[in-house]
Structures are given as C-alpha cells and as structure tokens.
XYZ file of C-alpha atoms in Angstrom:
572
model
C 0.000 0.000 0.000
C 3.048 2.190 1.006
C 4.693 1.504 -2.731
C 1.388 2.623 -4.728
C 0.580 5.738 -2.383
C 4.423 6.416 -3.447
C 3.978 5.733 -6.681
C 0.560 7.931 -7.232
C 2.124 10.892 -5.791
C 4.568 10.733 -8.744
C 2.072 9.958 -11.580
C -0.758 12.252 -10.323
C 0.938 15.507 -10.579
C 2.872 14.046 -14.050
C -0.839 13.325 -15.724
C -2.030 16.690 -14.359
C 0.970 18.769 -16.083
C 0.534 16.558 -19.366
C -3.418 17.348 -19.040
C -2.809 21.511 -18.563
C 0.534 21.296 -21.289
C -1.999 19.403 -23.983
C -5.145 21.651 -23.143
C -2.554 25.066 -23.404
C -1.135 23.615 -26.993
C -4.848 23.120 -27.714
C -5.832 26.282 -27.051
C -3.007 27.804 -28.904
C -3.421 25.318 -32.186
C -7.346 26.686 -31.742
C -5.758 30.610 -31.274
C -3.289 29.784 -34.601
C -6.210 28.523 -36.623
C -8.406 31.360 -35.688
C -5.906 33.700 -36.531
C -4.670 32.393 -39.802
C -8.585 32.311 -40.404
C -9.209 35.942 -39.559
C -5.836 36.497 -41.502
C -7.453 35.078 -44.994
C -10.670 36.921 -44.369
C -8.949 40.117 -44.214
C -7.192 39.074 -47.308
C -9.948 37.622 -49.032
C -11.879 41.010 -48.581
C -9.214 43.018 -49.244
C -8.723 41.271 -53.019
C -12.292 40.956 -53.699
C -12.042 44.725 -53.445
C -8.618 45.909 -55.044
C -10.000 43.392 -58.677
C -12.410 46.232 -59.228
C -9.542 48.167 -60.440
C -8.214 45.754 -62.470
C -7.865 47.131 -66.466
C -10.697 44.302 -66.977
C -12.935 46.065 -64.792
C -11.472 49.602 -63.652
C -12.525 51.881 -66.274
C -11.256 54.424 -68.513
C -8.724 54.909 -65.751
C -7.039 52.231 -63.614
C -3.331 52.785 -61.762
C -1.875 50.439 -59.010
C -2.509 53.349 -56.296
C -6.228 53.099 -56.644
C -5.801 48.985 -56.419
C -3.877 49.309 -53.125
C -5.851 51.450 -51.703
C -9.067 49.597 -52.134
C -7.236 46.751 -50.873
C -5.970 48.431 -47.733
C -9.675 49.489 -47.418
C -11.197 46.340 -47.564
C -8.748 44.581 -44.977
C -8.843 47.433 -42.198
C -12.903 46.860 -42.237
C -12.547 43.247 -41.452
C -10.026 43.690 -38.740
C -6.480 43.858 -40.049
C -4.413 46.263 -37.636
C -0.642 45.932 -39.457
C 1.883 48.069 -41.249
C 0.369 49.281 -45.040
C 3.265 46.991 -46.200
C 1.917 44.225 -44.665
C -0.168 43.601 -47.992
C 1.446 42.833 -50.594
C -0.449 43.672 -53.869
C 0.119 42.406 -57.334
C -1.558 42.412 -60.531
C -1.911 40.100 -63.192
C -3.526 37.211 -64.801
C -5.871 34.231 -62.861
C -5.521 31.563 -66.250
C -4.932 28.187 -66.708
C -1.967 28.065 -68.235
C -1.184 24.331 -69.153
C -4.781 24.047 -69.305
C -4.889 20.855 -66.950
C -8.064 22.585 -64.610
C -5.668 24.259 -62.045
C -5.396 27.830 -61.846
C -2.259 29.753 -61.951
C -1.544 33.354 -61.070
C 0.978 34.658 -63.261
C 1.871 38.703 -62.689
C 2.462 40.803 -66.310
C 4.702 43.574 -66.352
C 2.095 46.430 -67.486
C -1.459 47.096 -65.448
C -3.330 47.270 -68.643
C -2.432 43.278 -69.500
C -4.722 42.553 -65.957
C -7.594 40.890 -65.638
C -6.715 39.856 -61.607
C -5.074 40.672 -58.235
C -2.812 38.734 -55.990
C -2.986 39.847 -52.180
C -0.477 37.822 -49.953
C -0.224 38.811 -46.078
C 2.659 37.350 -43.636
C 2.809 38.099 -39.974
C 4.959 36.402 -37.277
C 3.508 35.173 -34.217
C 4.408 33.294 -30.742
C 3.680 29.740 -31.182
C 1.990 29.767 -27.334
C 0.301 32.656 -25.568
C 0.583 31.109 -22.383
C 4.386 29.069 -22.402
C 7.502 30.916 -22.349
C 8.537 32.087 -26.218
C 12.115 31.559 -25.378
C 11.036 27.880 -24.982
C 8.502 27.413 -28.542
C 9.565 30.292 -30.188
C 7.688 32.073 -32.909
C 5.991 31.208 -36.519
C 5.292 32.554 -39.492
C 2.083 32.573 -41.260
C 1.138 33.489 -44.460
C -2.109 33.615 -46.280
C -2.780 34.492 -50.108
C -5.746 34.594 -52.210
C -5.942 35.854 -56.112
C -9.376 37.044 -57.774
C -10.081 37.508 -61.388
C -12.764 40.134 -62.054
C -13.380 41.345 -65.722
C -16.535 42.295 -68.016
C -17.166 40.266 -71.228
C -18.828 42.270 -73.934
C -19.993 41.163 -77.066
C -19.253 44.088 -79.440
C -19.398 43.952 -83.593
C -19.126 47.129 -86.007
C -22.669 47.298 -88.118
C -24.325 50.003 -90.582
C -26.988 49.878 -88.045
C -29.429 46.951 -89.113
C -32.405 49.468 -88.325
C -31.909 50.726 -91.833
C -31.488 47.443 -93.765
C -33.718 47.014 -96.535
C -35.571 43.210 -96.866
C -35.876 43.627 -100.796
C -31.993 44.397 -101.138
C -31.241 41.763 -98.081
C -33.379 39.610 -100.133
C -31.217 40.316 -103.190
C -28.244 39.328 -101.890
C -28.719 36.173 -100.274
C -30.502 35.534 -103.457
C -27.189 36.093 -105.227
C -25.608 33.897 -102.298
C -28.065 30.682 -102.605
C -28.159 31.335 -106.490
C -31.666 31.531 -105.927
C -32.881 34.623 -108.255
C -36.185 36.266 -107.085
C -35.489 35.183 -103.302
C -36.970 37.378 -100.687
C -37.276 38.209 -97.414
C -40.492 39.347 -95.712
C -40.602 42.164 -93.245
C -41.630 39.198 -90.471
C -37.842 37.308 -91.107
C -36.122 40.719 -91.285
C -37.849 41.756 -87.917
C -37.255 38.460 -85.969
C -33.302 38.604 -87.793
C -32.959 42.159 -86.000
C -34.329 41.358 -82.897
C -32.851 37.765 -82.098
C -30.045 37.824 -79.750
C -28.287 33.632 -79.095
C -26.814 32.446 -75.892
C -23.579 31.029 -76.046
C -24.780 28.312 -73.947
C -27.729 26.923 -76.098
C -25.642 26.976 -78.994
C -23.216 25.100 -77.371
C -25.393 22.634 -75.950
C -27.340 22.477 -79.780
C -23.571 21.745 -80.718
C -22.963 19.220 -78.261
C -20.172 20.406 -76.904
C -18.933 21.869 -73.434
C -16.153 24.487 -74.288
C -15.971 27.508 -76.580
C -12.931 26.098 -77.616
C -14.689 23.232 -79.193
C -17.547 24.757 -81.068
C -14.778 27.367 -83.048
C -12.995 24.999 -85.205
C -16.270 23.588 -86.899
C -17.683 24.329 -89.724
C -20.321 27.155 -90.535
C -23.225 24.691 -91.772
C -23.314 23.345 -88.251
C -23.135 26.670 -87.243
C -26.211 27.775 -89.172
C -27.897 23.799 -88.224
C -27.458 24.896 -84.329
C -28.828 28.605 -84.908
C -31.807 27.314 -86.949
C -32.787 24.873 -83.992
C -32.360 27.872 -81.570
C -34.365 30.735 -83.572
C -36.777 27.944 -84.592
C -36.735 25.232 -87.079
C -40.298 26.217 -88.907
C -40.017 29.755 -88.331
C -39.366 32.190 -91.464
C -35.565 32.609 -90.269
C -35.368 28.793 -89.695
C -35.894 28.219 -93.337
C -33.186 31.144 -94.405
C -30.977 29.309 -92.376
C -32.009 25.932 -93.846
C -30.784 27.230 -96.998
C -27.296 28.780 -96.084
C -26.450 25.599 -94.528
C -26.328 23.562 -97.761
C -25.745 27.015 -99.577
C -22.428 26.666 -102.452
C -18.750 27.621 -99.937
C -20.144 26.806 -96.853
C -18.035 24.009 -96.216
C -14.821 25.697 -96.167
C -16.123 28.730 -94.066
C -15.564 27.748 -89.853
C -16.999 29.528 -86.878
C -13.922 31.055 -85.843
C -14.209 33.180 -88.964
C -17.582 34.583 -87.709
C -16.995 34.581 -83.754
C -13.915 36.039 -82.795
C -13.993 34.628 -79.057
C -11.276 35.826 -76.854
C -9.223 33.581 -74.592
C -12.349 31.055 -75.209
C -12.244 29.216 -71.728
C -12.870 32.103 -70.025
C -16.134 33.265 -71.861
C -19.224 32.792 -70.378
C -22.181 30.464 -71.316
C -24.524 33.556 -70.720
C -22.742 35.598 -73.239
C -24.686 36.896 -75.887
C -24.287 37.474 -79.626
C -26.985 39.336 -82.378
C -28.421 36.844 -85.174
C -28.602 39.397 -87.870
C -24.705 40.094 -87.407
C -23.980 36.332 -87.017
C -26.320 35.720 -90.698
C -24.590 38.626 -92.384
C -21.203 37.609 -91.482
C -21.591 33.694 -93.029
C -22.954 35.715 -96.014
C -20.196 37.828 -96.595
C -17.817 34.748 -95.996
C -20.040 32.932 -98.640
C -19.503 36.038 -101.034
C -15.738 36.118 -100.470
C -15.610 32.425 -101.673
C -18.099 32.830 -104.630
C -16.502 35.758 -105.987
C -12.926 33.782 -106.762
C -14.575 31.500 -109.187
C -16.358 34.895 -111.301
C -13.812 36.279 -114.135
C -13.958 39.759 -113.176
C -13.876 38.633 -109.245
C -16.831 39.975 -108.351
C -21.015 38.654 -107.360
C -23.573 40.550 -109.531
C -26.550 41.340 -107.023
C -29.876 41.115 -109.069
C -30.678 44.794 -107.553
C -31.686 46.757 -110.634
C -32.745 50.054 -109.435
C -34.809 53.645 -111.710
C -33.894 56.520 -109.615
C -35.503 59.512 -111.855
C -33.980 62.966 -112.311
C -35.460 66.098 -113.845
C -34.398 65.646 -117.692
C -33.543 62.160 -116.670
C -35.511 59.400 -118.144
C -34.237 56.510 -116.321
C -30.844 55.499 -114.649
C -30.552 51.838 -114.573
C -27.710 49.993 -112.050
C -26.500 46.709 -111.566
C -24.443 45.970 -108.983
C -21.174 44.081 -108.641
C -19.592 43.131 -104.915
C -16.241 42.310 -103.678
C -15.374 41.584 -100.150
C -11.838 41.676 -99.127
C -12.178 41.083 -95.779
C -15.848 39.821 -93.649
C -17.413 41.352 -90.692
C -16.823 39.479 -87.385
C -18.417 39.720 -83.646
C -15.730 40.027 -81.064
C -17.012 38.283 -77.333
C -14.031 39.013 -74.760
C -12.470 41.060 -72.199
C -11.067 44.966 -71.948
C -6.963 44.374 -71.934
C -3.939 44.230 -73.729
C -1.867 40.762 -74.266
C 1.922 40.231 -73.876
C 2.334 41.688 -77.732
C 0.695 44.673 -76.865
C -2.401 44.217 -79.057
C -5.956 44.939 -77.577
C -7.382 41.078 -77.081
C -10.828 42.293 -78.438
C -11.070 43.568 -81.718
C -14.250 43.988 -84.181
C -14.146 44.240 -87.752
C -16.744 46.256 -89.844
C -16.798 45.002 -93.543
C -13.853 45.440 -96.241
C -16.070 45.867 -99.307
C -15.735 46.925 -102.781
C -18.852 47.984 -104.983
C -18.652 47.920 -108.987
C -21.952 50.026 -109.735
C -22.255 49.680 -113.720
C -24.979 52.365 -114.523
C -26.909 53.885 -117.332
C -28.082 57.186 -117.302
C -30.831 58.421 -120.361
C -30.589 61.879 -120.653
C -32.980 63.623 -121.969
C -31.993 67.604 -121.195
C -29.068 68.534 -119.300
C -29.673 71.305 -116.910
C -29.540 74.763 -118.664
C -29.839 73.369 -122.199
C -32.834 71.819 -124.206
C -31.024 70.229 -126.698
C -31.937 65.836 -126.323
C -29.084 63.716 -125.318
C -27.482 59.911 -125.824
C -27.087 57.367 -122.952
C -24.238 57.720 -120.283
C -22.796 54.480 -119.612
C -21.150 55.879 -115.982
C -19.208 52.618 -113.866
C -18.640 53.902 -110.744
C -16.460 51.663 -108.437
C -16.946 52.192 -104.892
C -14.469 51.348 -101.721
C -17.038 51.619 -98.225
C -14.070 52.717 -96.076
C -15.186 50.182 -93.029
C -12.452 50.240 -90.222
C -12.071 48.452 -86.924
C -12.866 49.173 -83.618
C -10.590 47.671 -79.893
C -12.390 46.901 -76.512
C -10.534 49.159 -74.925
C -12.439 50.110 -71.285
C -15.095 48.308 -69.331
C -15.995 49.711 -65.263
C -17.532 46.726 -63.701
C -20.882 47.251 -61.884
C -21.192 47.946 -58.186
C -23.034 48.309 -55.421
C -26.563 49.461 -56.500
C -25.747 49.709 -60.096
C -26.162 47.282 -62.491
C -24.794 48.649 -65.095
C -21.263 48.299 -67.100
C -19.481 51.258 -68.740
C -17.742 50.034 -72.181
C -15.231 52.047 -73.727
C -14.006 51.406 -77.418
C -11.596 52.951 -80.292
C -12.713 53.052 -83.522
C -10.732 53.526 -86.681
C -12.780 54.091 -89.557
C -10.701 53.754 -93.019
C -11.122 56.325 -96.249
C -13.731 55.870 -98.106
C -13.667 56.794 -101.716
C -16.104 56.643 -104.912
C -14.156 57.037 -108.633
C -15.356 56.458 -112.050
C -13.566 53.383 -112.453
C -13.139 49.383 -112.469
C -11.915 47.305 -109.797
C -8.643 45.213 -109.699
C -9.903 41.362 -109.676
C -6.473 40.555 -107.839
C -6.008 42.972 -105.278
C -9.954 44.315 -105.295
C -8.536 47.510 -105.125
C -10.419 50.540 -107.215
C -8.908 51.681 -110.415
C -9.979 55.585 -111.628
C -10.671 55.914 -115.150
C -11.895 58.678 -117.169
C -15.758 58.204 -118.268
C -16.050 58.886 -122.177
C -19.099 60.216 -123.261
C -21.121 60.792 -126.426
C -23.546 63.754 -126.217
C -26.012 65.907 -128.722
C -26.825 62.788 -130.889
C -27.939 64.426 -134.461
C -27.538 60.725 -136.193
C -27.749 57.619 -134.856
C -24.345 55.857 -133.460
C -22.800 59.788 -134.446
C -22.071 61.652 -131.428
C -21.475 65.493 -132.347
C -20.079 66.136 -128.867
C -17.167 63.682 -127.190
C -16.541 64.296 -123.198
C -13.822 62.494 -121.218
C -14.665 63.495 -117.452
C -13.856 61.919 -113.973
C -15.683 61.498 -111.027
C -13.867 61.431 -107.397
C -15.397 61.260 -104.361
C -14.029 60.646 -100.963
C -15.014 60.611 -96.636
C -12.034 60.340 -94.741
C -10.892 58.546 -92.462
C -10.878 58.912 -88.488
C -9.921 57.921 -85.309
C -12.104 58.165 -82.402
C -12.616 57.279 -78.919
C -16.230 56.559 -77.882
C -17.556 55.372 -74.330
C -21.106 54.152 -74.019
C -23.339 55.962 -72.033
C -25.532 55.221 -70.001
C -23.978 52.161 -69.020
C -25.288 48.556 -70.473
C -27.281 46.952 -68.339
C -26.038 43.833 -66.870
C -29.212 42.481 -66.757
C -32.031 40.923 -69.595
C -35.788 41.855 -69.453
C -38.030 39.241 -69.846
C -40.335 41.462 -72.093
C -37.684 43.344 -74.284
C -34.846 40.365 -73.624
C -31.196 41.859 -73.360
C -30.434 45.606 -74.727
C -28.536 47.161 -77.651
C -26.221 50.045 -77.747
C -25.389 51.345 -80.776
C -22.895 54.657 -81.474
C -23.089 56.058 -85.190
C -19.960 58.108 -86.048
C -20.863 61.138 -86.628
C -17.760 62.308 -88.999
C -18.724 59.697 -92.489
C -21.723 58.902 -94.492
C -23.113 60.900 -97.710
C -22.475 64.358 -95.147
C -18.797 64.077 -95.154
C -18.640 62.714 -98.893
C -16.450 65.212 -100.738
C -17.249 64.835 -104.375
C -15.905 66.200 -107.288
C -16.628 66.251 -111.309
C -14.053 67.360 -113.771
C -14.518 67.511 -117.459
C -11.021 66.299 -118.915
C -11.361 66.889 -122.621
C -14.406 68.226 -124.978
C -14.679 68.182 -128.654
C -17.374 68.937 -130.675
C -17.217 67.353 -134.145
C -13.823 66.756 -133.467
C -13.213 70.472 -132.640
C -11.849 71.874 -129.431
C -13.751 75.134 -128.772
C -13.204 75.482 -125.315
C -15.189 78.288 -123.819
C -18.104 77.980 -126.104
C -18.902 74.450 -124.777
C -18.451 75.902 -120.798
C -22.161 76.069 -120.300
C -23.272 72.667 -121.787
C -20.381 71.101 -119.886
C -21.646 72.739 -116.364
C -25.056 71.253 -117.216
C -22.953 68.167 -117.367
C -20.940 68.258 -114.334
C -24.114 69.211 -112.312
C -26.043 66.382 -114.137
C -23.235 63.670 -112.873
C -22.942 64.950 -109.399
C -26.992 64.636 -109.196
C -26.883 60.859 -110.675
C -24.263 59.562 -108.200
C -25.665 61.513 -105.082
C -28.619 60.042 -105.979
C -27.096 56.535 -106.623
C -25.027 57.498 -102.905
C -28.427 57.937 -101.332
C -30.633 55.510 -103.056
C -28.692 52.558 -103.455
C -25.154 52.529 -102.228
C -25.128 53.494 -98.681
C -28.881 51.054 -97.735
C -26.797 48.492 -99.619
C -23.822 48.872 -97.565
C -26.319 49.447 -94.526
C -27.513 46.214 -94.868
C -23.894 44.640 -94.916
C -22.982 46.184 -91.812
C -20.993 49.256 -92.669
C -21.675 52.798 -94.021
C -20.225 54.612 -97.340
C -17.037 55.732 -94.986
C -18.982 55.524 -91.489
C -18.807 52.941 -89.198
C -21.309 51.798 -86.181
C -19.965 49.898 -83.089
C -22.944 47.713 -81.093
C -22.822 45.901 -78.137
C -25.358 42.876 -77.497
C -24.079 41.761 -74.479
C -22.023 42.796 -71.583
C -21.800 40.419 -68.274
C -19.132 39.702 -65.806
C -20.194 36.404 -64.384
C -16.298 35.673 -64.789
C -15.705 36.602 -61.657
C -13.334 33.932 -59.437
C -11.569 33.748 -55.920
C -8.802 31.206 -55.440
C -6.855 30.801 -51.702
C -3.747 29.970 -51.786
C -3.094 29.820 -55.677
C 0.158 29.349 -56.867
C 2.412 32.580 -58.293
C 4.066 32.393 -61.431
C 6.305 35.220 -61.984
C-alpha cells in the first residue's frame, strides 16, 4: 500500500501537467487557426475589393494606387491592424496556363495586360500565448488569395441593321443561294434584328462543353445549331435551312464569324446578335463565290430607276467584292503580352462595282436631247475596326457596365472606275461620253470626265453611355447600344466632277462648250448623289458598314467571370 501511495504521488501531478501542457497547446493550435482564419478573411476582402480596379474592370482609368488602396480598405474593415506593407499587392492574370483545370496566377509587367489581383499577407507570431517564447519560439504565417474580375462584352461594327432594306437583303442572299427572285419578308427581317443567341444553347445544340470546341467547326453546323435555336419552322429557320447547304459553306468555320477571346474564359450567358452572325456567313459565302467569277466579283440582281429632272431613267447593276468579312468580337477589356488589344471587331472590307446607265434627256440649262451615259462607278465603303478598350464593372446598386471602345474608320472613296480582280482595289478611269446625238451611233459632242469622291478617315474614342445593363428583361430580352460616327456617311462625302477633254465634231472650242459642260458636271454629281443615297449606302447598310462611317454595337455585356482562389500558386 506504502509503494502505490508512493507511486501515485509521482504519476498524479505528471498526468495533471501533461493534461494543462496538452489543453494550453490546444488552445493555442485553436488561437493559430483562428488567426490564420481571420488572416485570410482580411485578405480575401481586401482582393475581392482591389480586382475592381483591375484594367478588366477599372474603367477608362485604372493605376496600381487606386488597387492598393481599395485593398488596404477592404482589410482594415474586417479587422487587419498591421503596417500598409503588410499587404502585398500584385496584378496580373488568374488563367490556366497548361490548361490541366488548375489555376495559376501569373503577374504581367504592365497594369493594362490585368484581368486579376494577388494579395499575400505574412505576420509572425508566438507559437503559445501562455508558455515561455524563449522555450517554442515564434511562426510565421502566411495567407494568399488571387481574384479575377473582368466584363465580357460582345461588341461587332454594323451600318446599323435598323436601316437594312428586306428587298436588297433579299437580293443578296438571293445572289448567295443562287436563288434569283429570293426574298425576305418584313416578319424574317424583324425576328433577324431582334434575335439575340446564348452562347450556352448553342453550345449545348452543338454538343459540346467548351468555346474552344464549337470554333474549329464548320459554318453549316453553325447555321444547323442557330436554326434549332431561332426555330426550325419559323421564317428565319428556313433562311438558315438554306445557307447551310448554300455553295462555300463548307470551307467557311466559326472562328471566322466569332472572334472569341481567350475562349475558356467566356461565359455560357454571353450573348451574340443573329442578324450580325447571318450577315457575317454571307459575306464569308460572297468572299468564296466571288474567286470563281472572271472579273472577281457577285452581280446582285438589284436593278434600281432613280428619276432625275431631264432624266428618263438610270438603270444599275451591282457588282460586290469583299476583301475582308465582318466578325463579332465576345471578350475582355486588356492588352496581351504583344501589346495588341485582345478584343477587336471588324466592320466590312467591301468593294462595290456600280455599272450604270443614265438616259438623258436635257441637261440642266440646255434643251437640246441627249445619248445614254454608260457611268461605272467603283466604290471602296471605307469600313475600319474598332478595340475593346475600357469596361468599369458594376457595383453596389448599379447594375450597369461602362464600355469604352476605339474606332478607326478607313477612307472611303467613290471614282469612275473598275476594280482590280487581284487585289480588289479601285482603279480611276476617265468616263467617255457621247452627247447631242444628231444621227444615230454619231455623237457630235465627245466628253472624257472623272468622277472622285471621298469621306475620310478617323480615329475616335467613344464610351457608351448610359452604361449597359447587366441584366435581360423578360419582355424586351437583353439591350442594344449602338454609337453612329458622326464624322462619315453621304455628309462628309467630298465629291468632285471634272470635265477632262471636250470636242465637238472633233473640234476643241473650249469656252463655247463651258455652259453645256456645267449642265454636265451638275447632271453627274446629281446621278451619283442620288445613286449614294438611293442605293449605295442602304446596300452597304444592310452589310454592316456605311459609305465611310462605321457603327460599333454591343449585345451583351456580363461579368459572371468573376473567381476567388486561396492559396493559388504565383508564377512570376
């Protein structure tokens, strides 16, 4: 009995400073877990903040001061009490870079190449709050987390498909399908206008899961998947029935229509306009049609009378060459490691061959009758290009994104002329004219003139306002913003008419003729205004671009992108 009292008295007080050393190392593993806890909630809220000012979601201006600040902001309301240094704030891109499912945050040298923030915190602290530090010492901790925060717009460069025509819409994809006497009711054009897709249904219509996987197919699935979506026995279904067995198609893919930027990273909800998606294929169609014609070019069965005072008729045909199609651009506000804006839009490169005949039958200050004027006029619309340049995330109460773009719109130019089958480039030539008829086939008076016309170029910087609504109505579906440069069209054409040479019966009598040749130079500048107003420009309307304007839209804008990763790994 004596040996196990002894031998009590010596465990007892041993179990009972195990028990109090185990509960104090519990308490402190419980203090270090809280801490590190509080320590990633301060960072967490401190980069949720400091991504608004990100270049993929800043605004028109974004510098690193701004993006600390916030940051600093965010972490002092949720508790943090250290130095300003404490945070350490970088900027940079949240990707997957070897594209195995684990993001990577990889910093860029220039803030406008962001689309995310880093935000790492260290502190040192004793191991036990309650046992000598000279015994456990100290540790560090360190938390990180990295969010990516950016807008994705959906942004193409159009003529504004308010003023599309259906008869000359119908005339071209007429010319397309090789279907003469095709048209389009005001019912198709309507539901065409007004027909945004989701990303999402095509790709599930696709059967596929990734952006990625839908762009390298071809553009008859593409029109097969948009039929299904904007319904199969609807008027648009059956226009899209036709384009998807329609002559080219199989060598046109979807990447040439939808530019989609950094495709992994684009939303299913992202939208994109039908009419812009249609006219696109069609122009892609054109651009393969027209190398098998002689002269390079696709006659549109668009023969237009456009009736002048001592004008009987002028009759046009109309040839078109595309050098380059229209494209919708769905991506991000930011530059990549080149430099280069990732989100470009394209309006149009097109080329018009407008072979007309104008019956005279009185010039203007004479009464004498007149022969026909064959006048080819060749036409270059100018288009341009436009860069995704700004987008301020929404916040708080408002739902609404601010988009800022620049546009580049390209000289535009009409000459009396042909067009270069090789490089579609527009050749002037002088018109040669036979005038005063006295005997059939014998022209009295000979005219050589030229016609040169011209908008020029600009370069402009345009931000959307108000802002684009983040969200869709259910009556009115998602919205569209349009901006109309305000520098081209028919206002800023610049055309002139010069008489080169005049002979009457083979006679140069110079000043005698100056009257009759004014009557002339006012009768051509009448014919091709009227041929600018008429049937140029609502032809290049409904192709997306202007004669030498250009018109940005945006048909979606969301930023559902939006992701926040602990402890992500840093790639410098």
């Amino acid at each position: 009995m004596n040996r196990q009292r002894g031998a009590l008295t010596f465990i007892v007080p041993l179990i009972m400073v195990t028990i109090v050393l185990f509960g104090t190392l519990a308490i402190d593993g419980a203090r270090l877990y809280s801490l590190r806890q509080e320590m990633q909630s301060q960072v967490n809220a401190a980069v949720t903040a400091a991504a608004d000012g990100v270049q993929t979601c800043g605004g028109q201006a974004v510098d690193m001061a701004t993006i600390r600040q916030r940051a600093l902001i965010a972490a002092r309301a949720q508790g943090f009490d250290g130095e300003d240094t404490a945070l350490v704030v970088r900027t940079g891109l949240l990707e997957d870079g070897d594209a195995d499912g684990e993001l990577e945050f990889r910093t860029v040298p220039f803030l406008d190449q962001s689309n995310a923030v880093h935000v790492s915190y260290q502190r040192s602290t004793r191991i036990s709050m309650l046992l000598p530090e000279s015994r456990l010492g100290r540790v560090d901790m360190e938390v990180s987390a990295a969010v990516r925060k950016e807008v994705v717009a959906t942004i193409s460069a159009s003529g504004g498909t308010l003023a599309v025509d259906s008869g000359i819409l119908g005339g071209l994809l007429g010319a397309v399908l090789d279907q003469p006497g095709y048209s389009l009711d005001p019912t198709s054009l309507s539901s065409l206008r007004n027909t945004t897709v989701r990303l999402g249904d095509l790709l599930n219509e696709l059967g596929v899961n990734t952006v990625a996987e839908i762009l390298p197919l071809g553009a008859d699935e593409l029109a097969g998947a948009l039929r299904s979506v904007a319904g199969a026995t609807s008027p648009v279904g059956d226009l899209l029935d036709d384009l998807a067995v329609s002559s080219g198609i199989e060598t046109v893919k979807i990447s040439d229509i939808l530019n989609v930027v950094e495709s992994a990273n684009v939303p299913a909800s992202s939208e994109f306009p039908l009419y812009d998606t249609v006219i696109s294929l069609v122009l892609n169609l054109v651009e393969e049609l027209q190398e098998s014609e002689s002269d390079g070019l696709l006659y549109l069965p668009l023969n237009v009378n456009l009736g002048l005072p001592g004008v009987a008729t002028v009759n046009a045909t109309v040839g078109l060459h595309v050098g380059k199609p229209s494209s919708i651009a769905i991506g991000p506000a930011r530059l990549d490691s080149d430099g280069e804006w990732v989100t470009q839009f394209y309006a149009p490169d097109i080329t018009l061959m407008i072979k007309s005949t104008v019956r005279v039958l009185s010039l203007p200050g004479a009464s004498v009758g007149v022969a026909d004027i064959n006048l080819p006029l060749a036409v270059n619309a100018g288009g341009g290009h436009g860069k995704l340049v700004s987008a301020r995330c929404a916040r708080g109460t408002d739902n609404d994104v601010l988009l800022g773009v620049d546009i580049e719109r390209e000289l535009a130019g009409i000459v009396s002329g042909q067009i270069n089958k090789d490089s579609g480039e527009i050749v002037s030539e002088p018109i040669e004219i036979g005038l005063l008829k006295l005997i059939p086939l014998l022209p009295v008076l000979e005219v050589r003139a030229t016609i040169d016309g011209a908008v020029p170029g600009m370069g402009e910087k345009v931000f959307f306002e108000p802002g684009y609504p983040l969200y869709c109505s259910e009556q009115e579906g998602c919205a569209e913003m349009s901006y109309q440069d305000s520098g081209g069209g028919l206002a800023g054409l610049d055309l002139n008419v010069d008489v080169d040479d005049a002979k009457l019966l083979g006679l140069n009598l110079g000043w005698l003729l100056n009257p009759l040749l004014n009557g002339l130079v006012t009768l051509l500048d009448d014919v091709v205004g009227l041929l600018a107003s008429g049937l140029i420009n609502p032809l290049l309307n409904t192709l997306g671009v202007g004669l030498g304007s250009i018109s940005v839209t945006v048909t979606g804008a969301n930023q559902n992108n939006i992701q926040l990763v602990e402890g992500v790994g840093l790639e410098d």
